[in-house]
Amino acid sequence: MKNTKLVLLGTGTPNACPDHSGPASAVIVNNKAYLIDFGPGVVRQASRAYFKGIDALRPDRLDIAFCTHLHTDHTTGLPDLIYTPWVLEREKPLKLYGPAGLSDMAHHIEKAYSADLDMRLNGDEPANPTGYKTEVTELQPGREDYGIIYEDENVRVNAFTVKHGRLQSLAYRFMTDEGIIVISGDTAPVPIMIEKAMNADILLHECQYEQGLSARTPQWQIYHRNVHTMSTDLAHIAIKARPALVVTYHRIYHMNILDNTIDLNKEMEIRNEKILQEIRSAGYDGPVINGQDLDVF
């Protein structure tokens, strides 16, 4: 896909891992960026990608994003995404698409930063009067498949419902002239994922280390099995959908990320390899890799 790319800006979880920013991805089509989620560090990660040669991720060019759900690890970068590009002279309002409640979130963020806005709009510091605004399209709960929710000359975006506890949660299917990219967000296994990922070029899907879960308390095991996807479950999805490439992200290792007495990177590498082994042992023999921050596909 010459003119279509997937850039992983953050592959982490709620854990404050030093080398994995909060969940955020970008589909790049014809040098235009479409963000999916905005976890902690999203704009800095976009800047890092820009300085690695991804021109579409220059911060002042970030003006559209799709939210999978309103958990904090996927949304605490929203003030950054609204205001930092504006301070850097973005003139377009930020277009946002996502679940019910996203409009309230954006509105309350604007109220929280009212003093800053007043200084920039009415004080001596020059700022344009449009780039801080948001234009939010909410997808109300109750539908499994929302059809095409966004379309322009580069891309068509299909949103569909996945399963992540009590929260309304969405996944997205990006279709370009060159191919299809499906992004799961956080979800337990759902049949519609197989349908939407069928023969996709890339399936970016959350994943957790199944063997590691056995060390958790019974209640945590119940929770994780109900709201996330085991490595073996992802294998079963991939066997049926047969995407050209499976990329894991938002990997849950079931280990203490906050223990600075261990070699964290080494321990995560061990678990990354075991996740791939679990996927293979469940019968999936297609291409699969563990995505890392700033990977480009």
Short mmCIF file of C-alpha atoms in Angstrom, two decimals:
data_model
loop_
_atom_site.label_atom_id
_atom_site.label_comp_id
_atom_site.label_asym_id
_atom_site.label_seq_id
_atom_site.Cartn_x
_atom_site.Cartn_y
_atom_site.Cartn_z
CA MET A 1 0.00 0.00 0.00
CA LYS A 2 2.16 2.82 -1.36
CA ASN A 3 -0.07 5.74 -0.33
CA THR A 4 -1.70 4.14 2.72
CA LYS A 5 0.10 3.54 6.02
CA LEU A 6 -0.71 2.58 9.59
CA VAL A 7 1.42 4.33 12.22
CA LEU A 8 1.32 3.17 15.83
CA LEU A 9 1.69 6.25 18.02
CA GLY A 10 0.99 4.40 21.27
CA THR A 11 0.58 0.68 21.95
CA GLY A 12 0.27 0.78 25.74
CA THR A 13 -2.41 0.18 28.36
CA PRO A 14 -3.41 2.10 31.52
CA ASN A 15 -0.04 1.02 32.97
CA ALA A 16 2.50 3.86 32.96
CA CYS A 17 5.04 1.95 30.90
CA PRO A 18 8.05 4.19 30.11
CA ASP A 19 8.41 2.93 26.52
CA HIS A 20 4.77 2.57 25.47
CA SER A 21 2.55 5.62 25.16
CA GLY A 22 -1.19 5.42 25.57
CA PRO A 23 -3.28 3.88 22.80
CA ALA A 24 -3.23 5.97 19.64
CA SER A 25 -2.83 5.11 15.97
CA ALA A 26 -2.91 6.95 12.69
CA VAL A 27 -4.08 5.81 9.29
CA ILE A 28 -2.20 7.86 6.70
CA VAL A 29 -3.70 8.16 3.22
CA ASN A 30 -2.20 10.41 0.55
CA ASN A 31 -0.31 12.35 3.21
CA LYS A 32 -3.43 12.94 5.35
CA ALA A 33 -3.60 11.62 8.94
CA TYR A 34 -6.70 10.09 10.52
CA LEU A 35 -6.14 9.42 14.22
CA ILE A 36 -7.73 6.60 16.16
CA ASP A 37 -7.78 7.26 19.91
CA PHE A 38 -5.73 9.81 21.78
CA GLY A 39 -4.00 8.29 24.77
CA PRO A 40 -1.33 10.04 26.85
CA GLY A 41 1.47 11.50 24.75
CA VAL A 42 -0.39 11.49 21.45
CA VAL A 43 0.87 14.81 20.07
CA ARG A 44 4.48 14.23 21.13
CA GLN A 45 4.36 10.82 19.52
CA ALA A 46 2.95 12.36 16.36
CA SER A 47 5.82 14.84 16.42
CA ARG A 48 8.32 12.00 16.79
CA ALA A 49 6.79 10.26 13.79
CA TYR A 50 6.88 13.52 11.83
CA PHE A 51 10.60 13.89 12.50
CA LYS A 52 11.04 10.32 11.30
CA GLY A 53 9.60 11.33 7.94
CA ILE A 54 5.81 10.98 8.30
CA ASP A 55 4.87 14.48 7.13
CA ALA A 56 1.14 13.99 7.71
CA LEU A 57 1.75 13.78 11.45
CA ARG A 58 3.15 17.28 11.81
CA PRO A 59 1.20 18.43 14.89
CA ASP A 60 -0.51 21.42 13.30
CA ARG A 61 -1.93 19.11 10.63
CA LEU A 62 -3.81 16.91 13.12
CA ASP A 63 -7.46 17.81 12.63
CA ILE A 64 -9.52 14.60 12.67
CA ALA A 65 -9.75 11.71 15.13
CA PHE A 66 -11.94 8.70 15.85
CA CYS A 67 -12.47 7.51 19.43
CA THR A 68 -13.10 3.85 20.26
CA HIS A 69 -14.37 4.40 23.81
CA LEU A 70 -14.09 6.81 26.71
CA HIS A 71 -11.70 4.97 29.02
CA THR A 72 -9.00 7.28 30.33
CA ASP A 73 -6.06 5.51 28.72
CA HIS A 74 -7.61 6.15 25.30
CA THR A 75 -8.70 9.76 25.92
CA THR A 76 -6.45 11.63 28.35
CA GLY A 77 -4.52 12.99 25.38
CA LEU A 78 -7.61 14.83 24.13
CA PRO A 79 -6.74 18.23 25.70
CA ASP A 80 -3.30 17.88 24.10
CA LEU A 81 -4.83 17.04 20.72
CA ILE A 82 -7.26 19.96 20.92
CA TYR A 83 -4.89 22.67 22.12
CA THR A 84 -1.28 21.89 21.24
CA PRO A 85 -1.87 21.87 17.45
CA TRP A 86 -3.87 25.09 17.84
CA VAL A 87 -1.02 26.76 19.75
CA LEU A 88 1.13 25.64 16.82
CA GLU A 89 -1.29 27.52 14.53
CA ARG A 90 -3.73 24.88 13.37
CA GLU A 91 -6.69 26.85 12.04
CA LYS A 92 -9.20 24.06 11.44
CA PRO A 93 -11.45 22.89 14.29
CA LEU A 94 -10.72 19.36 15.42
CA LYS A 95 -13.26 16.90 14.02
CA LEU A 96 -14.08 14.09 16.46
CA TYR A 97 -16.11 10.93 15.90
CA GLY A 98 -16.93 8.49 18.66
CA PRO A 99 -19.34 7.18 21.28
CA ALA A 100 -21.99 9.09 23.19
CA GLY A 101 -20.40 11.32 25.81
CA LEU A 102 -17.53 12.49 23.61
CA SER A 103 -19.20 15.86 23.05
CA ASP A 104 -19.55 16.42 26.81
CA MET A 105 -15.91 15.47 27.27
CA ALA A 106 -14.76 18.02 24.70
CA HIS A 107 -17.09 20.69 26.14
CA HIS A 108 -15.83 20.22 29.70
CA ILE A 109 -12.22 20.30 28.53
CA GLU A 110 -12.93 23.69 26.94
CA LYS A 111 -14.41 24.91 30.23
CA ALA A 112 -11.41 23.60 32.16
CA TYR A 113 -9.05 25.60 29.94
CA SER A 114 -11.15 28.76 29.83
CA ALA A 115 -8.41 30.87 31.45
CA ASP A 116 -5.87 29.77 28.85
CA LEU A 117 -8.34 30.36 26.04
CA ASP A 118 -9.12 33.84 27.31
CA MET A 119 -5.43 34.76 27.41
CA ARG A 120 -4.76 33.48 23.91
CA LEU A 121 -7.92 34.85 22.30
CA ASN A 122 -8.22 38.17 24.15
CA GLY A 123 -4.75 38.89 25.48
CA ASP A 124 -1.51 39.96 23.86
CA GLU A 125 -0.57 36.51 22.59
CA PRO A 126 -1.90 36.11 19.03
CA ALA A 127 -4.02 33.07 18.29
CA ASN A 128 -6.52 32.25 15.57
CA PRO A 129 -10.18 32.07 16.66
CA THR A 130 -11.02 28.66 15.18
CA GLY A 131 -8.30 26.06 15.78
CA TYR A 132 -9.25 25.37 19.41
CA LYS A 133 -12.83 24.41 18.55
CA THR A 134 -14.16 20.89 18.22
CA GLU A 135 -16.82 19.48 15.92
CA VAL A 136 -18.09 16.26 17.47
CA THR A 137 -20.15 13.55 15.81
CA GLU A 138 -21.51 11.06 18.34
CA LEU A 139 -22.64 7.56 17.42
CA GLN A 140 -25.51 6.77 19.74
CA PRO A 141 -25.61 3.27 21.25
CA GLY A 142 -27.97 0.61 20.02
CA ARG A 143 -26.54 -0.36 16.64
CA GLU A 144 -24.13 -3.17 15.82
CA ASP A 145 -23.05 -1.68 12.51
CA TYR A 146 -23.14 2.09 11.91
CA GLY A 147 -22.26 1.86 8.23
CA ILE A 148 -20.07 4.57 6.72
CA ILE A 149 -19.74 7.36 9.27
CA TYR A 150 -17.10 9.40 7.43
CA GLU A 151 -16.01 9.70 3.82
CA ASP A 152 -13.71 11.98 1.84
CA GLU A 153 -11.48 11.71 -1.22
CA ASN A 154 -9.03 9.46 0.65
CA VAL A 155 -10.99 7.12 2.87
CA ARG A 156 -14.30 5.64 3.91
CA VAL A 157 -14.69 4.81 7.60
CA ASN A 158 -17.09 2.19 8.94
CA ALA A 159 -17.78 2.04 12.69
CA PHE A 160 -19.14 -1.04 14.42
CA THR A 161 -19.89 -2.04 18.00
CA VAL A 162 -17.61 -4.25 20.05
CA LYS A 163 -17.78 -5.50 23.64
CA HIS A 164 -15.90 -3.80 26.48
CA GLY A 165 -17.89 -3.97 29.68
CA ARG A 166 -20.52 -1.31 30.30
CA LEU A 167 -18.94 1.27 28.04
CA GLN A 168 -20.17 1.87 24.52
CA SER A 169 -17.17 0.71 22.51
CA LEU A 170 -16.45 0.98 18.82
CA ALA A 171 -14.06 -0.49 16.30
CA TYR A 172 -13.25 1.08 12.95
CA ARG A 173 -12.74 -0.21 9.42
CA PHE A 174 -10.78 2.14 7.16
CA MET A 175 -11.18 1.56 3.43
CA THR A 176 -8.95 3.23 0.84
CA ASP A 177 -8.35 2.65 -2.85
CA GLU A 178 -5.42 0.45 -1.82
CA GLY A 179 -6.81 -1.67 0.97
CA ILE A 180 -8.52 -2.14 4.33
CA ILE A 181 -7.28 -1.52 7.88
CA VAL A 182 -9.37 -2.64 10.86
CA ILE A 183 -8.68 -1.31 14.37
CA SER A 184 -10.32 -3.13 17.26
CA GLY A 185 -10.07 -0.76 20.20
CA ASP A 186 -10.63 -2.62 23.48
CA THR A 187 -12.93 -5.60 23.16
CA ALA A 188 -13.72 -9.14 24.09
CA PRO A 189 -14.06 -11.45 21.08
CA VAL A 190 -17.11 -10.57 18.98
CA PRO A 191 -18.39 -12.26 15.81
CA ILE A 192 -18.64 -9.00 13.87
CA MET A 193 -14.87 -8.60 14.10
CA ILE A 194 -14.45 -11.65 11.88
CA GLU A 195 -16.85 -10.18 9.32
CA LYS A 196 -15.19 -6.76 9.28
CA ALA A 197 -11.62 -8.10 9.24
CA MET A 198 -12.30 -10.64 6.49
CA ASN A 199 -9.38 -10.43 4.04
CA ALA A 200 -8.32 -7.05 5.46
CA ASP A 201 -4.78 -5.89 4.74
CA ILE A 202 -4.13 -5.17 8.43
CA LEU A 203 -6.01 -6.14 11.56
CA LEU A 204 -4.73 -4.12 14.53
CA HIS A 205 -6.15 -5.88 17.57
CA GLU A 206 -5.75 -5.72 21.32
CA CYS A 207 -4.38 -8.84 22.98
CA GLN A 208 -3.56 -10.26 26.40
CA TYR A 209 -1.10 -12.88 27.56
CA GLU A 210 -3.30 -15.84 28.48
CA GLN A 211 -0.80 -17.73 30.61
CA GLY A 212 -0.12 -14.59 32.63
CA LEU A 213 -3.80 -14.20 33.46
CA SER A 214 -3.72 -17.43 35.48
CA ALA A 215 -1.62 -15.67 38.11
CA ARG A 216 -4.32 -13.07 38.76
CA THR A 217 -7.08 -13.31 41.36
CA PRO A 218 -10.33 -15.03 40.29
CA GLN A 219 -12.18 -11.71 40.07
CA TRP A 220 -9.51 -10.18 37.84
CA GLN A 221 -9.62 -13.28 35.64
CA ILE A 222 -13.39 -12.91 35.24
CA TYR A 223 -13.02 -9.22 34.38
CA HIS A 224 -10.29 -9.68 31.79
CA ARG A 225 -12.01 -12.58 30.08
CA ASN A 226 -15.21 -10.54 29.79
CA VAL A 227 -13.74 -7.34 28.36
CA HIS A 228 -10.49 -8.22 26.57
CA THR A 229 -9.24 -10.69 23.97
CA MET A 230 -6.95 -13.57 24.85
CA SER A 231 -4.09 -14.39 22.52
CA THR A 232 -5.80 -17.68 21.65
CA ASP A 233 -9.09 -15.90 20.97
CA LEU A 234 -7.29 -13.54 18.60
CA ALA A 235 -5.87 -16.59 16.85
CA HIS A 236 -9.38 -17.94 16.30
CA ILE A 237 -10.52 -14.58 14.88
CA ALA A 238 -7.54 -14.48 12.53
CA ILE A 239 -8.04 -18.09 11.36
CA LYS A 240 -11.55 -17.22 10.20
CA ALA A 241 -10.91 -13.68 8.92
CA ARG A 242 -7.52 -14.34 7.25
CA PRO A 243 -6.21 -10.78 7.20
CA ALA A 244 -2.94 -10.28 5.34
CA LEU A 245 -1.30 -9.15 8.60
CA VAL A 246 -2.29 -9.26 12.27
CA VAL A 247 -0.69 -6.63 14.51
CA THR A 248 -1.20 -6.78 18.27
CA TYR A 249 -1.33 -3.70 20.46
CA HIS A 250 -2.65 -2.73 23.90
CA ARG A 251 -1.03 -5.95 25.12
CA ILE A 252 -1.85 -6.87 28.71
CA TYR A 253 1.03 -8.83 30.20
CA HIS A 254 -0.32 -9.39 33.73
CA MET A 255 2.92 -8.31 35.36
CA ASN A 256 3.98 -5.49 37.65
CA ILE A 257 4.94 -2.65 35.32
CA LEU A 258 5.86 -0.42 38.28
CA ASP A 259 8.70 -2.61 39.63
CA ASN A 260 11.95 -0.79 38.83
CA THR A 261 14.08 -3.60 40.27
CA ILE A 262 13.51 -5.76 37.17
CA ASP A 263 14.67 -5.39 33.58
CA LEU A 264 11.28 -4.28 32.32
CA ASN A 265 12.09 -4.41 28.62
CA LYS A 266 13.52 -7.91 28.93
CA GLU A 267 10.47 -9.18 30.83
CA MET A 268 8.14 -7.64 28.26
CA GLU A 269 10.13 -9.17 25.41
CA ILE A 270 9.74 -12.59 27.03
CA ARG A 271 5.98 -12.12 27.27
CA ASN A 272 5.77 -10.76 23.74
CA GLU A 273 7.36 -13.92 22.44
CA LYS A 274 5.04 -16.07 24.54
CA ILE A 275 2.02 -14.20 23.19
CA LEU A 276 3.11 -15.07 19.66
CA GLN A 277 3.67 -18.67 20.74
CA GLU A 278 0.15 -18.80 22.18
CA ILE A 279 -1.30 -17.45 18.93
CA ARG A 280 0.65 -20.06 16.95
CA SER A 281 -0.29 -22.88 19.30
CA ALA A 282 -3.96 -22.03 18.80
CA GLY A 283 -3.59 -22.83 15.12
CA TYR A 284 -3.02 -19.50 13.38
CA ASP A 285 -0.20 -19.77 10.84
CA GLY A 286 -0.52 -16.42 9.10
CA PRO A 287 1.64 -13.28 9.49
CA VAL A 288 1.43 -11.79 13.00
CA ILE A 289 3.65 -9.36 14.87
CA ASN A 290 3.55 -7.39 18.11
CA GLY A 291 3.30 -3.71 17.27
CA GLN A 292 5.57 -1.22 19.03
CA ASP A 293 5.36 2.54 19.39
CA LEU A 294 6.21 4.36 16.13
CA ASP A 295 6.05 1.21 14.00
CA VAL A 296 4.91 1.95 10.45
CA PHE A 297 3.06 -0.59 8.30
#
